[in-house]
Short mmCIF file of C-alpha atoms and ligand atoms in Angstrom, two decimals:
data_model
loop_
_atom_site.label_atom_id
_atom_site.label_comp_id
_atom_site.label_asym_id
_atom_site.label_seq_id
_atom_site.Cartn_x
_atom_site.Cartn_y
_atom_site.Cartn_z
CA UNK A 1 -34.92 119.75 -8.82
CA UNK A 2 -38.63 119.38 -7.65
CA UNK A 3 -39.30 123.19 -6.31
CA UNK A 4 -42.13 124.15 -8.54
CA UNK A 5 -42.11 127.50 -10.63
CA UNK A 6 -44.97 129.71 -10.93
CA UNK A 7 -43.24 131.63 -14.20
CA UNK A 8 -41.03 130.58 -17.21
CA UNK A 9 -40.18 131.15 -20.84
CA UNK A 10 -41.69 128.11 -22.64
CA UNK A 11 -43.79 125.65 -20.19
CA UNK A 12 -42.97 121.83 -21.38
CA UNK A 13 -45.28 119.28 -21.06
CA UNK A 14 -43.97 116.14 -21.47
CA UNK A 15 -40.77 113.91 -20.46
CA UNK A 16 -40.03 111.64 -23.28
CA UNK A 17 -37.63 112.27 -25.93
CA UNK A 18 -39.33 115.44 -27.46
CA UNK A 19 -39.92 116.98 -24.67
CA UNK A 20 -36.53 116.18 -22.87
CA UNK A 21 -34.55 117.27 -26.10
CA UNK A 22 -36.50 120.48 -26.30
CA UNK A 23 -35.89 121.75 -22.61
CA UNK A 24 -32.22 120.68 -23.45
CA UNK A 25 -31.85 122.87 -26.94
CA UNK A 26 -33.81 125.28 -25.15
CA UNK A 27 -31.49 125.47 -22.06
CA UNK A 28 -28.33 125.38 -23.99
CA UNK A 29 -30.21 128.58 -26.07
CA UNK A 30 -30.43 130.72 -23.18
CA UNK A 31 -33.90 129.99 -23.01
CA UNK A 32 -35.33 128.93 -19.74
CA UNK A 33 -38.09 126.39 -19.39
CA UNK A 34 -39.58 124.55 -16.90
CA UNK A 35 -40.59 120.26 -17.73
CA UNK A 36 -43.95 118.61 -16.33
CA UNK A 37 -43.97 115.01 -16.22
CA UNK A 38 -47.39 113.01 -15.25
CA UNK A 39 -45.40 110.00 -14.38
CA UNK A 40 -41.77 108.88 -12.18
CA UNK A 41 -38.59 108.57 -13.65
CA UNK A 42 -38.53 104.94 -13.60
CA UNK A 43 -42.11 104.86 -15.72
CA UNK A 44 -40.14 107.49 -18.01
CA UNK A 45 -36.47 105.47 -18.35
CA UNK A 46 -38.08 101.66 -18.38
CA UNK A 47 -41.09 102.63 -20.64
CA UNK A 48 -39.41 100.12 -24.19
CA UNK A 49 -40.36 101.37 -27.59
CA UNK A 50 -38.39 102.81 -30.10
CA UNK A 51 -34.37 101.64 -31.17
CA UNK A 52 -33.91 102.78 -34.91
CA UNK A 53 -32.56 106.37 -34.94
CA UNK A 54 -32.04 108.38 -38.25
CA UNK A 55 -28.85 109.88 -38.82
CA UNK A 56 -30.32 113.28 -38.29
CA UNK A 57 -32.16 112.35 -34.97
CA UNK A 58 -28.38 110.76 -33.85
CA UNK A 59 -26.99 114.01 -35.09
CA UNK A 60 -29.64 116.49 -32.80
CA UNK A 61 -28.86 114.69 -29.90
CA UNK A 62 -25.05 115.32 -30.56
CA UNK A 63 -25.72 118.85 -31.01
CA UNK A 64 -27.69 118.99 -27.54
CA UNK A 65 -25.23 118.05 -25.73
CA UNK A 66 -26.72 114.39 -25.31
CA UNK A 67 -24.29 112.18 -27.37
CA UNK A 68 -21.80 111.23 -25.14
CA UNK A 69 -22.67 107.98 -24.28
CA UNK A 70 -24.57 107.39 -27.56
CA UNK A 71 -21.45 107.94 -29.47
CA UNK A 72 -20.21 104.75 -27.22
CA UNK A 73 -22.90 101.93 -27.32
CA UNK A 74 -24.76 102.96 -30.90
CA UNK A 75 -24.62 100.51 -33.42
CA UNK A 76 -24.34 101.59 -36.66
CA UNK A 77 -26.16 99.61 -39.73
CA UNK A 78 -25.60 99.92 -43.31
CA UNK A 79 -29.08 98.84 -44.40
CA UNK A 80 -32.32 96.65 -43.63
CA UNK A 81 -32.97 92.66 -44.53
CA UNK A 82 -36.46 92.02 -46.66
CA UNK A 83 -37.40 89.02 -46.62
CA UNK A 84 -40.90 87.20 -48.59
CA UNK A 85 -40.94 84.03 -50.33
CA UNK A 86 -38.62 82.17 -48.29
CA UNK A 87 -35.79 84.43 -49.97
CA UNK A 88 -33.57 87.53 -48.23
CA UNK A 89 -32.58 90.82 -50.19
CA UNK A 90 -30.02 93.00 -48.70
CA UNK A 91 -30.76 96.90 -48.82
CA UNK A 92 -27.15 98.40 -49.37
CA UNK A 93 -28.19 101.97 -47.69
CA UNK A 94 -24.59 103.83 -48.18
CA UNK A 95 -24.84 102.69 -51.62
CA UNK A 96 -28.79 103.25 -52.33
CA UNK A 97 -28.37 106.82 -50.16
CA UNK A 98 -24.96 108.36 -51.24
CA UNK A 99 -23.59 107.29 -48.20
CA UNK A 100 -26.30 107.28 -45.51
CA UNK A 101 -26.69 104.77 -42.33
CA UNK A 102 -29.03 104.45 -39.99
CA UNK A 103 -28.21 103.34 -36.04
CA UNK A 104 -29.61 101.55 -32.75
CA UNK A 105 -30.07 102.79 -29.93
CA UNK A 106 -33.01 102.85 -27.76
CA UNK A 107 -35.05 104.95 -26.61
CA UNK A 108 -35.26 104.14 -23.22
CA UNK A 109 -30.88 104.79 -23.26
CA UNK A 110 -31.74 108.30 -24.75
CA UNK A 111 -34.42 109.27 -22.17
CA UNK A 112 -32.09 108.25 -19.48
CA UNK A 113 -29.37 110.17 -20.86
CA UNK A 114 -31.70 113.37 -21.42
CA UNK A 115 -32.81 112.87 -17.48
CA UNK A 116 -29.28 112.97 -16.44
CA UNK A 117 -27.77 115.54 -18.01
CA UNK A 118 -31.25 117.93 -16.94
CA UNK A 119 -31.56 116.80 -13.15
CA UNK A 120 -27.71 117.59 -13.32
CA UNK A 121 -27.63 121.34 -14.72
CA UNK A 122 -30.95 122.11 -15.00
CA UNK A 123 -33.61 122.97 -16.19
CA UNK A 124 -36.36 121.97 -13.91
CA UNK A 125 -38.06 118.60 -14.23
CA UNK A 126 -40.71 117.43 -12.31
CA UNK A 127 -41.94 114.10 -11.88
CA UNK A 128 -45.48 113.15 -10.46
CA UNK A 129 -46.60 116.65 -12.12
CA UNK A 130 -50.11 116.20 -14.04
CA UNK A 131 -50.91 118.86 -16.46
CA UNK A 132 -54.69 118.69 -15.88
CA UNK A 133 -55.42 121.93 -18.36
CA UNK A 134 -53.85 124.87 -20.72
CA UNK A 135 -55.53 128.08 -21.26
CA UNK A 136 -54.50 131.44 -21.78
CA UNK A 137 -53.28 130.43 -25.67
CA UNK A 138 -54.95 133.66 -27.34
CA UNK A 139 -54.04 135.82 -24.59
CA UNK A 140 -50.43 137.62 -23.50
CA UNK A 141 -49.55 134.68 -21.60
CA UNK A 142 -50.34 130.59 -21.34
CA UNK A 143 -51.07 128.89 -18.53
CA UNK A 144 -50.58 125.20 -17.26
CA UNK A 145 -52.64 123.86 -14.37
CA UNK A 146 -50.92 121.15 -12.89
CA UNK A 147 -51.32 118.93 -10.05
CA UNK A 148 -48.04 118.36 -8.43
CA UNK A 149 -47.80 116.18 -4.81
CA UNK A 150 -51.35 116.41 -4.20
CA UNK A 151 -51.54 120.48 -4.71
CA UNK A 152 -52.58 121.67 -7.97
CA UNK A 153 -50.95 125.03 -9.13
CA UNK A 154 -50.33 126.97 -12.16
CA UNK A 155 -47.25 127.62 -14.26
CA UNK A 156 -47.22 130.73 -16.22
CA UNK A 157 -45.68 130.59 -19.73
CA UNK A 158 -44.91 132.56 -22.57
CA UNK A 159 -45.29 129.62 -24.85
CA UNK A 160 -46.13 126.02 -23.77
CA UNK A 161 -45.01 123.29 -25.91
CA UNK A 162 -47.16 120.09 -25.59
CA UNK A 163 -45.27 117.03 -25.76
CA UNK A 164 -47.51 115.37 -24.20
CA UNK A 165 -47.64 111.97 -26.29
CA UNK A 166 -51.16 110.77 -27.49
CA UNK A 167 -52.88 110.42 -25.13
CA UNK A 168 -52.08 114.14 -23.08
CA UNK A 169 -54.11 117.12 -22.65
CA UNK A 170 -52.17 119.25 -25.15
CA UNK A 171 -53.44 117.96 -28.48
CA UNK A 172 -57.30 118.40 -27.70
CA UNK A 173 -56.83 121.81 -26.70
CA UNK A 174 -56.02 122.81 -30.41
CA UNK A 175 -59.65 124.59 -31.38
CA UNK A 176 -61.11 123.56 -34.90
CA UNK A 177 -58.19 121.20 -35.29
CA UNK A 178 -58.54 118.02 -37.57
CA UNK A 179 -57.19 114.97 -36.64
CA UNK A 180 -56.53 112.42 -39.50
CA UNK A 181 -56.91 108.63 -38.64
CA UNK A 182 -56.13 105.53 -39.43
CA UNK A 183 -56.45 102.14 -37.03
CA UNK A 184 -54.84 98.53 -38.27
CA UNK A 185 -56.89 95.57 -37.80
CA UNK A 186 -53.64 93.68 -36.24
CA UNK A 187 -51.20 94.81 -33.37
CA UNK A 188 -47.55 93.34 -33.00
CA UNK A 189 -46.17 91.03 -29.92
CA UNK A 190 -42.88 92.56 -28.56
CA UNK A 191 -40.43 90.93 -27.18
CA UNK A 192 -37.29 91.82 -25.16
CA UNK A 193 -34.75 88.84 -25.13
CA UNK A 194 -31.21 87.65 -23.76
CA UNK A 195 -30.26 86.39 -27.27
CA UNK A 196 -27.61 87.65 -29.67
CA UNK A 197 -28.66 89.28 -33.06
CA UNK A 198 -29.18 86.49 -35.46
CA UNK A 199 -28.40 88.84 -37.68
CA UNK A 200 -26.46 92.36 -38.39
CA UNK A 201 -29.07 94.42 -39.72
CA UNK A 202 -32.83 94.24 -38.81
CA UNK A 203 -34.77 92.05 -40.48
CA UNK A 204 -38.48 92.81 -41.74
CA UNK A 205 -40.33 89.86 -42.99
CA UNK A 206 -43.40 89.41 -44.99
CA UNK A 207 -45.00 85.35 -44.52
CA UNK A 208 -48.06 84.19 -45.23
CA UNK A 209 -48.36 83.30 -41.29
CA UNK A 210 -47.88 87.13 -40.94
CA UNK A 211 -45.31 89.84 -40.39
CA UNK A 212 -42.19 89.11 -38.49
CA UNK A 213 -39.49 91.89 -37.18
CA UNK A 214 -35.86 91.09 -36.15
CA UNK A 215 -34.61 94.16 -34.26
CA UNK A 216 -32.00 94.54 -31.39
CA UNK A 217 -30.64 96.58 -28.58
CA UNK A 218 -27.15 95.78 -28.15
CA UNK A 219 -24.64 92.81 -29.31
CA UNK A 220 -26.46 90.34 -26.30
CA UNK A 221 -29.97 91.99 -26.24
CA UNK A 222 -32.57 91.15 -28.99
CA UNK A 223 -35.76 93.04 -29.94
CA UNK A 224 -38.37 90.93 -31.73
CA UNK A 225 -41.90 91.97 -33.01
CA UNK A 226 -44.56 89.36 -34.59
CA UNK A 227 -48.01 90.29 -36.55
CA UNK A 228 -50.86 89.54 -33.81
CA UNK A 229 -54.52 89.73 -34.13
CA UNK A 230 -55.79 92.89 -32.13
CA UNK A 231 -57.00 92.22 -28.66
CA UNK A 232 -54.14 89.42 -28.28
CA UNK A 233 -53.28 88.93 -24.69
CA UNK A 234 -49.25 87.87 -23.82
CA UNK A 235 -50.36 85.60 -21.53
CA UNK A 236 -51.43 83.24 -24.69
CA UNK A 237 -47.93 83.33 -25.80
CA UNK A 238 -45.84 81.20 -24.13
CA UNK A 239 -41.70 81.05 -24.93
CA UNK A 240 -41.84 78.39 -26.94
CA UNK A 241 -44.56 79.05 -29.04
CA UNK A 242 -43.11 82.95 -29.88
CA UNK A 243 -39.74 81.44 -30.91
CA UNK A 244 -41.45 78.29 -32.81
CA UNK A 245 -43.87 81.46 -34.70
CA UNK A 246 -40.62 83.43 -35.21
CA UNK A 247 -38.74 80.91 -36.38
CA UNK A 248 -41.60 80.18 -39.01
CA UNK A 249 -41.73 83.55 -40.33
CA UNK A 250 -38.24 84.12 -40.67
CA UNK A 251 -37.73 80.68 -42.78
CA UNK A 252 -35.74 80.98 -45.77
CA UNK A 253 -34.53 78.78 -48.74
CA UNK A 254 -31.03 79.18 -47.08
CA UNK A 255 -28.65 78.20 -43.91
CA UNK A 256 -29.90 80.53 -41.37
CA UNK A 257 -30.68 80.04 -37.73
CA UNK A 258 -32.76 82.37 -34.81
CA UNK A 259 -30.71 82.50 -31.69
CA UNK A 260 -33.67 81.71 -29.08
CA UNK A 261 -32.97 82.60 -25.39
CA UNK A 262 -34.42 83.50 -22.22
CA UNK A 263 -37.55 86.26 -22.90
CA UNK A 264 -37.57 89.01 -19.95
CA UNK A 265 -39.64 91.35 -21.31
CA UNK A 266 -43.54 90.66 -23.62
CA UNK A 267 -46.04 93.17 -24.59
CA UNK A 268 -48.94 93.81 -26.86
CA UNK A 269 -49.07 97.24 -28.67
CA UNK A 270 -51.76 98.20 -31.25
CA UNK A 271 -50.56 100.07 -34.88
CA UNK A 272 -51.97 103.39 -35.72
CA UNK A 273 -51.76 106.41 -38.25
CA UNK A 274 -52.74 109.67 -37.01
CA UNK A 275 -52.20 113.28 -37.72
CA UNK A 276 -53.58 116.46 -35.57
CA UNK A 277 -53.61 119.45 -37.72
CA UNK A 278 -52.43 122.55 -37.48
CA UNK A 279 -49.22 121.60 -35.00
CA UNK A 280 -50.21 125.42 -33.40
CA UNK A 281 -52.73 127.25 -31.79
CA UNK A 282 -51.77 130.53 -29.97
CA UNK A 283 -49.40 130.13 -27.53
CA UNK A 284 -49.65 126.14 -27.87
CA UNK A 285 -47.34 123.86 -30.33
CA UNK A 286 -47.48 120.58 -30.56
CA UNK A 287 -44.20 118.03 -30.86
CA UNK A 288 -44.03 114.53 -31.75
CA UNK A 289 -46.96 111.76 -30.79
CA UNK A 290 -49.11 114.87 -29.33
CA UNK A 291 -49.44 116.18 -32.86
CA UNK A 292 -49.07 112.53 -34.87
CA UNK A 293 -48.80 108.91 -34.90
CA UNK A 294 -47.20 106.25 -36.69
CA UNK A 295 -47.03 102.39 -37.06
CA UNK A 296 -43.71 101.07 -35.91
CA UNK A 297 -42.87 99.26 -39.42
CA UNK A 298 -41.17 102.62 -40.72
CA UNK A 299 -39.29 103.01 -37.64
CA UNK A 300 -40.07 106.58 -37.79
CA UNK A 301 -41.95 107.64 -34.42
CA UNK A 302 -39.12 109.18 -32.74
CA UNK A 303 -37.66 110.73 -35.69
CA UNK A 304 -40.68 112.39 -36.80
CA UNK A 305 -40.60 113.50 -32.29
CA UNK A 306 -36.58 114.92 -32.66
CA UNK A 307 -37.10 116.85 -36.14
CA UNK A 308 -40.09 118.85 -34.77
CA UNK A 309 -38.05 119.78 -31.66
CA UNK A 310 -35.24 120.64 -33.74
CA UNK A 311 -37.74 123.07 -35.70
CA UNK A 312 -39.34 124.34 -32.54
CA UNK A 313 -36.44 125.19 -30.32
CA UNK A 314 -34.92 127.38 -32.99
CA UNK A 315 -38.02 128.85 -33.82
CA UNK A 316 -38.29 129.63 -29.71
CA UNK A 317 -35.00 130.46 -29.23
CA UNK A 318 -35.81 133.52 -32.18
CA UNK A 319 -39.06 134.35 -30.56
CA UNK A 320 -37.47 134.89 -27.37
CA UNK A 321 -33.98 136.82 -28.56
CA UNK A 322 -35.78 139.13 -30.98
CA UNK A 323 -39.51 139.45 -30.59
CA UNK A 324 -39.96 137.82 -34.37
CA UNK A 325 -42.64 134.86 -34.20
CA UNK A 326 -42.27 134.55 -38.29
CA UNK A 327 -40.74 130.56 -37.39
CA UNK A 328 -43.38 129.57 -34.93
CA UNK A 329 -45.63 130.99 -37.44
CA UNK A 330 -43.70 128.74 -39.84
CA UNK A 331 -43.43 125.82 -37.68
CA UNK A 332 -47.06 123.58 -38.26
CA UNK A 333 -46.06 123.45 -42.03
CA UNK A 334 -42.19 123.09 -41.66
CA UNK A 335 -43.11 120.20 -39.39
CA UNK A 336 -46.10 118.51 -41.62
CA UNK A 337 -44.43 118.34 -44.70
CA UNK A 338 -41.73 115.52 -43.14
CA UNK A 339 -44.71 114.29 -41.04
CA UNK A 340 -46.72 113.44 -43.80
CA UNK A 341 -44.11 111.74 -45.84
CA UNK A 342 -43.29 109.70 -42.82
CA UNK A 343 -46.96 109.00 -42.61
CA UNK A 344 -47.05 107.79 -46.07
CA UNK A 345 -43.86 105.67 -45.68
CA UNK A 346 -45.20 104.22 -42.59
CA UNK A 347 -48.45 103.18 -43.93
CA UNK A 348 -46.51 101.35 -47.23
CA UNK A 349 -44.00 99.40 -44.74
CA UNK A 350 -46.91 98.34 -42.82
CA UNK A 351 -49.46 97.83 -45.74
CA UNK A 352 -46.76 96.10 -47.32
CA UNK A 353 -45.86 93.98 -45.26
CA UNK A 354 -48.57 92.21 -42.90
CA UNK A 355 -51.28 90.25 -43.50
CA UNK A 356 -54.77 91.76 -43.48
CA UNK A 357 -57.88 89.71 -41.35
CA UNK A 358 -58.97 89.97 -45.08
CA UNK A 359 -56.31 88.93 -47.41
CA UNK A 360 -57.26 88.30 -50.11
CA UNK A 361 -54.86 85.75 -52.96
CA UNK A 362 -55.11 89.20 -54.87
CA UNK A 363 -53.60 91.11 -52.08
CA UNK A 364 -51.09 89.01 -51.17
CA UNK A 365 -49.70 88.74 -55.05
CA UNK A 366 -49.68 92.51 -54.94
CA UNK A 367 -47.59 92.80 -51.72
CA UNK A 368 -45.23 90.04 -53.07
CA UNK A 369 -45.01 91.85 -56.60
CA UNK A 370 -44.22 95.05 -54.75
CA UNK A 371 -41.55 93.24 -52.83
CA UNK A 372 -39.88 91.55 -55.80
CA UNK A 373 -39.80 95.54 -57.20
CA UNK A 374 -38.11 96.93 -54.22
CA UNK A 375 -35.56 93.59 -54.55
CA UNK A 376 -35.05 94.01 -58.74
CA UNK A 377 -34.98 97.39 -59.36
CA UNK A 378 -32.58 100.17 -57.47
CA UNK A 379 -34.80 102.56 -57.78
CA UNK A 380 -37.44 101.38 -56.01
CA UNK A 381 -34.88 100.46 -53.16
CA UNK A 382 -33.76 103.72 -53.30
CA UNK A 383 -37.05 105.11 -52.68
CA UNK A 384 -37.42 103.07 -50.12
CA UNK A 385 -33.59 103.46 -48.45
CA UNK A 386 -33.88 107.54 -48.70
CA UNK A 387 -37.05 106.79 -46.47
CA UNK A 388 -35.75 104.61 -43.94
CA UNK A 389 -32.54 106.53 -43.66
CA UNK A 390 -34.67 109.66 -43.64
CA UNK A 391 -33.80 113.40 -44.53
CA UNK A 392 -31.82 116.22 -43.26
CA UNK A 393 -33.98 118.65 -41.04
CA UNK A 394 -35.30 121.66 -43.10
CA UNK A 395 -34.53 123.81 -40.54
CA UNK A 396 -35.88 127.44 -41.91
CA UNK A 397 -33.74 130.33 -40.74
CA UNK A 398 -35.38 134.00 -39.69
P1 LIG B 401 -43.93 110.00 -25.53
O1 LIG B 401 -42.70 109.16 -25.58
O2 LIG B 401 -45.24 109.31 -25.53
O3 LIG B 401 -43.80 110.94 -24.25
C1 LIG B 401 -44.89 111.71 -23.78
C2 LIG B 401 -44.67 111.96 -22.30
O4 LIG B 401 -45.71 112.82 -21.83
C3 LIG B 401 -46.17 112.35 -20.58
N1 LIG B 401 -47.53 112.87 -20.36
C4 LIG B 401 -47.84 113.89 -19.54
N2 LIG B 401 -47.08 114.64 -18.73
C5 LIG B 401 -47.69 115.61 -18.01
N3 LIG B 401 -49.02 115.83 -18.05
C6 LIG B 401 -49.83 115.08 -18.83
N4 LIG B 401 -51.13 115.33 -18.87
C7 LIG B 401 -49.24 114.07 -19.63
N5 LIG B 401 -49.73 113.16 -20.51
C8 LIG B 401 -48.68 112.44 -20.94
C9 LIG B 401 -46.05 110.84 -20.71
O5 LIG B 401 -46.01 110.22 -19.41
C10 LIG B 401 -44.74 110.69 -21.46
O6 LIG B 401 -43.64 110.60 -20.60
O7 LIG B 401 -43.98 111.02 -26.75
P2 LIG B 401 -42.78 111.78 -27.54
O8 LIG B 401 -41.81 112.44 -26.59
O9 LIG B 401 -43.46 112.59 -28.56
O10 LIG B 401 -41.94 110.60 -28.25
C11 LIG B 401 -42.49 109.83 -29.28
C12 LIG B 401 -41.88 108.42 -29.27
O11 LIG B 401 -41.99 107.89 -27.95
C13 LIG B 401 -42.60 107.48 -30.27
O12 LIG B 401 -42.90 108.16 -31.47
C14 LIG B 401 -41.71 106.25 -30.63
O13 LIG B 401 -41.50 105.44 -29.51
C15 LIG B 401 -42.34 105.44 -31.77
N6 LIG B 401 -41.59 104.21 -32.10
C16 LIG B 401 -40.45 104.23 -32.88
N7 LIG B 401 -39.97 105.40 -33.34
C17 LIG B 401 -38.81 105.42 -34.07
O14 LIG B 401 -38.42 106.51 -34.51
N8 LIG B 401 -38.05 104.30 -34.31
C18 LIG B 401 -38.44 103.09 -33.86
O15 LIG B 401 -37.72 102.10 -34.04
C19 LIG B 401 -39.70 103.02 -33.14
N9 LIG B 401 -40.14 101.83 -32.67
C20 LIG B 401 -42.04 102.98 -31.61
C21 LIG B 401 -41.28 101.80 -31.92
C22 LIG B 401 -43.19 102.89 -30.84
C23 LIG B 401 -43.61 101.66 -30.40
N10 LIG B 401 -44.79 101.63 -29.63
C24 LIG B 401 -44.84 101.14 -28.32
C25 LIG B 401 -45.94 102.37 -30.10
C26 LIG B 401 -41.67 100.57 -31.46
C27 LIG B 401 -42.85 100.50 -30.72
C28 LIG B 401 -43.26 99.12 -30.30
C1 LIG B 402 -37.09 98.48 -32.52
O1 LIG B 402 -35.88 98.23 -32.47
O2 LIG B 402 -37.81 98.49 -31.52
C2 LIG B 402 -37.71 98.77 -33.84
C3 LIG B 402 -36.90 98.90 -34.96
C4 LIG B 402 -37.49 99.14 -36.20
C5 LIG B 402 -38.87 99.26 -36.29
C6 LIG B 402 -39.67 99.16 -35.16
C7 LIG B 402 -39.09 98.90 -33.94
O3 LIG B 402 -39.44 99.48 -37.52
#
């Protein structure tokens, strides 16, 4: 498991979901690979973020090999809950989609299922294993330097696939690339708690005290998220006062109740937008947060991660059969059209949604007539269902 190649096919760097799923739909290709990770597998399998996966992204990990237990514990939803001006609207997805649904299941459950199934049967992972630098990308073959217990040393590669997250080495070493930004001016409070769902479907909620999220990770864990001024620090928010804030936000004109219980898990995490183009130079591609960013409110982070792996892996998989590079020439654009839609998606939830340090009376009537649109007119749910449920993978053939 931790012997340490000096050659392979396509040199990973990278152990969270995109770069897990792409050593497995390398692996079951034929394609051999080898996986750096900077940090242990407990960082890797404990780290909480994501827990809303697309049909598509619940459909890849079937086809890897990785759906097992995921086909067990999921829970499937049938839509989203708005809610603004004390009032709730049901989003009918099936119905707004032509028959689309959306499921839970965190991310932390996939990574832990990905680690499994690649310490069992290959191929290689190794923990504690830095990349420090890539070069080589113009050449006949990439190179990773690594630092791996204590030693540094360097993997050969014919391709190197930096899934590195944002903040890895992979997405700076992209010459004359442009990275597109955007940074919120609030961050979100999560919350991991021993409290039932209050309700079946997750619950986004616009307030004038600010945003409020209602999420979950199984029928006795709940996932919670509330609108914080940046630079918040947990440590102000005690139990009591996140349930009491929760509870405000969530208020409607109707019988409903927030199931409080005992909070094990609290965390700060700022919102960004953020978009490194092209997704390719050389011998280097970039997957998922090394290549782009998202705020959480569109749930589409690891989605956007799974459908460039997807892309990659078969465009990989041809390179290494056949010679032809036409789909990793293909693959920046293949991946930035979705990206960019999820970018703009993302930014409306979020936009939407929260409550600027500026707000002005203007800006809130505009959110709130938005709202009432999305809640009136099927249309405008529909736009915003297809979205949420998000789209097959265009998955360009050779
Ligand atoms: P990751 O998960 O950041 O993994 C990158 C890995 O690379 C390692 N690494 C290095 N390894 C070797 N050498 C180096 N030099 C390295 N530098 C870094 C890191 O240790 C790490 O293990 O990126 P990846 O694989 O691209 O996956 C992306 C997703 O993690 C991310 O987009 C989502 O979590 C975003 N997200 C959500 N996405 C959804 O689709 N649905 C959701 O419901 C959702 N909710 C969320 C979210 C993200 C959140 N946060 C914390 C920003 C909720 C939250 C709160
Ligand atoms: C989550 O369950 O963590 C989650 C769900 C939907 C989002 C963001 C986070 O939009």
């Amino acid at each position: 498991m931790s012997t340490a190649p000096a050659r392979t096919t396509v040199g990973v760097i990278g152990a969270g979901p995109a770069g897990l799923l792409l050593a497995r739909l390398l692996h079951r290709a034929g394609v051999d690979c080898v996986v750096l990770e900077s940090h242990d597998r407990a960082y890797c399998e404990q780290r909480q973020r994501a827990g809303m996966l697309e049909q598509a992204t619940v459909d890849a990990l079937h086809a890897a090999g990785a759906g097992e237990r995921l086909a067990r514990e999921a829970l499937r939803h049938d839509g989203i809950e708005l809610r603004f001006d004390r009032r709730a609207h049901r989003l009918d997805f099936p119905g707004l989609t032509g028959g689309r649904y959306v499921w839970i299941y965190a991310q932390t459950e996939i990574v832990k299922d990905l680690i499994a199934l690649q310490l069992k049967d290959g191929p290689p992972l190794l923990f504690d294993a830095e990349a420090l630098a890539v070069d080589g990308l113009d050449g006949e073959r990439a190179r990773i330097r690594y630092r791996h217990n204590g030693a540094e040393r360097t993997l050969t590669c014919d391709w190197i696939a930096g899934c590195d997250g944002h903040h890895g080495v992979s997405h700076a070493a992209v010459p004359g690339a442009v990275t597109y930004e955007r940074e919120y001016p609030y961050s979100w409070l999560g919350i991991l708690a021993d409290a039932p769902p209050s309700s079946e479907v997750l619950v986004y909620a616009h307030s004038p005290r600010g945003f409020a999220l209602h999420s979950m990770r199984s029928p006795t864990v709940g996932r919670l998220y509330l609108q914080v001024p940046n630079g918040t620090d947990p440590g102000d928010w005690s139990d009591t006062r996140i349930w009491d804030e929760l509870d405000a936000r969530f208020a409607i004109d109707a019988d409903w109740r927030l199931t409080r219980g005992p909070i094990t898990a609290k965390a700060v995490l700022p919102m960004r937008s953020s978009v490194t183009e092209p997704m390719r130079h050389g011998r280097l591609l970039l997957a998922g947060d090394a290549a782009h960013i998202v705020p959480p409110t569109g749930a589409k982070g690891l989605n956007l991660a799974v459908a460039d792996v997807v892309v990659l892996a078969d465009a990989l998989t041809a390179a290494h059969r056949t010679g032809d590079t036409a789909l990793l020439d293909a693959y920046s654009a293949t991946c930035l059209d979705r990206v960019w839609r999820a970018e703009h998606f993302s930014y409306f939830m979020t936009s939407t949604l929260h409550t600027d340090p500026d707000q002005t009376a203007f800006t809130t009537r505009l959110q709130l007539a938005q709202l009432s649109r999305i809640a009136a007119s099927r249309h405008a749910a529909a736009e915003l269902a297809e979205n949420y449920a998000g789209l097959p993978i265009d998955r360009p053939t050779p």
